[in-house]
Coordinates of C-alpha atoms in Angstrom, one line a residue:
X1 CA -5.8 -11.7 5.9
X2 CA -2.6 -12.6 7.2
X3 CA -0.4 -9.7 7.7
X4 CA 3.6 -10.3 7.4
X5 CA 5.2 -7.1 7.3
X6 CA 4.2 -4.2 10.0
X7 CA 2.9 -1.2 8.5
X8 CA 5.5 1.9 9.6
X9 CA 3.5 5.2 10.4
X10 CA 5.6 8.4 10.5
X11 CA 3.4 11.2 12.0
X12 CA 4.7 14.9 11.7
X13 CA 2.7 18.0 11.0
X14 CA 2.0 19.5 7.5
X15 CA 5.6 21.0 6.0
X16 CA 7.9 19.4 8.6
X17 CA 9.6 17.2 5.6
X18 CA 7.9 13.9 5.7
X19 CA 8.0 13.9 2.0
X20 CA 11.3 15.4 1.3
X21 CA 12.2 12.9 3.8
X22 CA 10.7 10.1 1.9
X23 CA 12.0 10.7 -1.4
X24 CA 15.9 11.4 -0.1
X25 CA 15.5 8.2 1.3
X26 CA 14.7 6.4 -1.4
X27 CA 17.1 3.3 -3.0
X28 CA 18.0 2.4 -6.4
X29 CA 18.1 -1.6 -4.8
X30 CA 14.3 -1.6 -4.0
X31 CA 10.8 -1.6 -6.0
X32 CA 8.6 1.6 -4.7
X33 CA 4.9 2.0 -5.6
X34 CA 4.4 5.5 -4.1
X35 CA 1.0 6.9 -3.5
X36 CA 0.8 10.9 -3.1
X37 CA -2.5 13.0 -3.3
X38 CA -2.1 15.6 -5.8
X39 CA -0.5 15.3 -9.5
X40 CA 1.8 17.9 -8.2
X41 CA 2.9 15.6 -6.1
X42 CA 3.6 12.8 -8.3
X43 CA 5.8 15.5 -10.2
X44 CA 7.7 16.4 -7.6
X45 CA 8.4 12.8 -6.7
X46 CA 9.2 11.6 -10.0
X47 CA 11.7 14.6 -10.5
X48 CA 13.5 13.8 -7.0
X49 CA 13.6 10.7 -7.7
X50 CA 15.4 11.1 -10.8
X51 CA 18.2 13.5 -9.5
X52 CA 18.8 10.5 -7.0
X53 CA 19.2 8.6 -9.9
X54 CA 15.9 5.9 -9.4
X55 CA 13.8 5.7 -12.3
X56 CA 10.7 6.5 -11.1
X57 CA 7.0 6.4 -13.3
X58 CA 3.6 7.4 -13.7
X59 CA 0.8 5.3 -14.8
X60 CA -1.0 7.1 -17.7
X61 CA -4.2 6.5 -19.6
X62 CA -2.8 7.4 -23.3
X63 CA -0.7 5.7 -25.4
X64 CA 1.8 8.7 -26.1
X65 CA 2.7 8.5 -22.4
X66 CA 3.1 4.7 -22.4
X67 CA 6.3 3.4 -21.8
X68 CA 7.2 0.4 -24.2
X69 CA 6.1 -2.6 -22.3
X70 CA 6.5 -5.2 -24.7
X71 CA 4.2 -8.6 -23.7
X72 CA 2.7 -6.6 -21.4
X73 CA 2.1 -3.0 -23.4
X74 CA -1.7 -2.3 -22.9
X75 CA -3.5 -2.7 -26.2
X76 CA -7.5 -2.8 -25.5
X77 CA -8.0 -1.2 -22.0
X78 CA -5.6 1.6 -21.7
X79 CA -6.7 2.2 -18.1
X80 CA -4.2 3.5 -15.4
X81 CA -4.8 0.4 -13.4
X82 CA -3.9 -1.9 -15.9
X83 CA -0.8 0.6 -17.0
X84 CA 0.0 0.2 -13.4
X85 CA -0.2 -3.2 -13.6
X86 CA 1.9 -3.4 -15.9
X87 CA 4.4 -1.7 -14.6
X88 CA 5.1 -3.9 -11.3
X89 CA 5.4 -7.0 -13.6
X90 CA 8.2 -5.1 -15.0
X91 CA 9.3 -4.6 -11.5
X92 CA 9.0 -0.5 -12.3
X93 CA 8.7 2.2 -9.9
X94 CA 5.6 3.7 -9.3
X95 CA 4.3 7.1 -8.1
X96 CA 0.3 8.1 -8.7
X97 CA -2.6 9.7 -7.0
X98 CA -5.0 8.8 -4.3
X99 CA -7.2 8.3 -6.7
X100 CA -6.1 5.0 -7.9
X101 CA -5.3 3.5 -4.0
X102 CA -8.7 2.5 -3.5
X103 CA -8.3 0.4 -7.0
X104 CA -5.7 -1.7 -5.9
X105 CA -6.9 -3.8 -2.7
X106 CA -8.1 -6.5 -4.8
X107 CA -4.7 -7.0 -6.5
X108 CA -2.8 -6.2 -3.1
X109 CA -4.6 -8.9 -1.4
X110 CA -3.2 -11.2 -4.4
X111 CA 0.0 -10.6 -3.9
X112 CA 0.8 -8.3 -7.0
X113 CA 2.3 -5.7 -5.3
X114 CA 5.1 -8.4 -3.7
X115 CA 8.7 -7.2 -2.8
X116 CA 7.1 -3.6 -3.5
X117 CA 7.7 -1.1 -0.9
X118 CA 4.5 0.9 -0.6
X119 CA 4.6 4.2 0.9
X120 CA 1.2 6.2 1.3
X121 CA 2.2 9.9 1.4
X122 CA -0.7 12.4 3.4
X123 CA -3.7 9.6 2.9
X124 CA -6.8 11.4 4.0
X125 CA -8.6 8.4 5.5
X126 CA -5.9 5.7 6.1
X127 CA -7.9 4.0 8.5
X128 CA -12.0 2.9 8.4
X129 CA -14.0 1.7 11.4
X130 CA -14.9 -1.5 11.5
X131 CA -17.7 -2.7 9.7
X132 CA -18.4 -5.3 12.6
X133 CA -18.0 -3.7 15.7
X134 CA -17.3 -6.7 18.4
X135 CA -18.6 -6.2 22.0
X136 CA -15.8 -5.4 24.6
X137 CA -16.9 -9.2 25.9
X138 CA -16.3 -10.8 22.4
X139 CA -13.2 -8.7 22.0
X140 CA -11.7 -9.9 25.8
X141 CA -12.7 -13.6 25.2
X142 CA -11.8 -14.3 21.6
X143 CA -9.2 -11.9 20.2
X144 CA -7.3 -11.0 23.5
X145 CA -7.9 -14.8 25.5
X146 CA -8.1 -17.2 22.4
X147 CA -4.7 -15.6 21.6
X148 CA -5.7 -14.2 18.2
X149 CA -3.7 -10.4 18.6
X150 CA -1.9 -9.1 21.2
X151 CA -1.8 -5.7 22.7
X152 CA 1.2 -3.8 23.2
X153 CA 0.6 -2.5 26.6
X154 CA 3.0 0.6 26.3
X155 CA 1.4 1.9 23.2
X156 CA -2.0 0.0 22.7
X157 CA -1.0 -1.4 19.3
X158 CA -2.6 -4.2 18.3
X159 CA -0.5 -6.7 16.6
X160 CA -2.4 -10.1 15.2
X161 CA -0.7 -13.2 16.2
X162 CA 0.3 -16.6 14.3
X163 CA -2.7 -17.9 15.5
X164 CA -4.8 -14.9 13.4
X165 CA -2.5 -15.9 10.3
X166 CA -2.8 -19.8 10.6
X167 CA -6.7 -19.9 10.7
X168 CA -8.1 -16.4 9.7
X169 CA -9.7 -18.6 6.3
X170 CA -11.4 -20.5 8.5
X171 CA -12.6 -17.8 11.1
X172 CA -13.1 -14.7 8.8
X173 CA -16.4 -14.6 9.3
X174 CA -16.2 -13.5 12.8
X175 CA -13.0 -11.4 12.6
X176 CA -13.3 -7.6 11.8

């Protein structure tokens, strides 16, 4: 998968404002899906947001909550997904659980979520081992040599290269 944008990871412990700090930073010029783990949460958020003055929304399964959607008003499936869905092709801001983040890779990787910012707030697990597990010798010869990431030497971040983006379609069977 080719990655364009760096992920940003702000690291603070629990009640040191990374949330407060989040929402007070928060801009009426961009498109935010926001992913927080309680319902508290997404109240607390959505009520911020709105004393900012950015319209921020839930996805909800009933059609009392629905917000008029017109062509795109959910009809057969009232799901939060496809509410959700919905929502970012009326370019809405989004705040909603955990719950539904593991729903949305497919539709990430198909660009859906495009000119979004998404912020994950407190994500339990934000990253999963590798599946495939390359040798220190695979990793030295075809990753670091072929020129596939680079390794920031100062922090030990690795970055994927141009090379990784060009051809990962024809090599993802070998990358992690």
């Amino acid at each position: 998968m080719p990655i364009k944008k760096p992920a940003q990871i702000i690291d603070r412990p629990c009640g040191f404002g990374k949330t407060s700090s989040m929402i007070e930073n928060l801009s009426k010029d961009k498109n935010y899906l926001i992913i927080v783990p309680y319902l508290s949460e997404v109240t607390r958020v959505l009520e911020k947001a709105a004393e900012l003055g950015v319209e921020m929304v839930e996805p909800t399964t009933n059609s009392q909550g629905m917000i008029e959607l017109g062509e795109y008003e959910l009809t057969n499936d009232k799901t939060k997904r496809n509410h959700l869905y919905a929502l970012v092709k009326h370019g809405r801001n989004i705040c909603t659980t955990q719950a539904m983040y593991p729903k949305l890779s497919e539709a990430a990787m198909k660009g859906v979520f495009k000119g979004y910012e998404v912020i994950i707030d407190e994500v339990v697990e934000t990253v999963k081992p590798l599946s495939h597990n390359p040798s220190k010798g695979t990793w030295d010869l075809m990753y670091l040599q072929d020129g596939y990431v680079q390794v920031d030497a100062a922090t030990g971040q690795v970055t994927p290269t141009e090379k990784w983006n060009n051809n990962y379609k024809d090599i993802k069977d070998v990358m992690p």
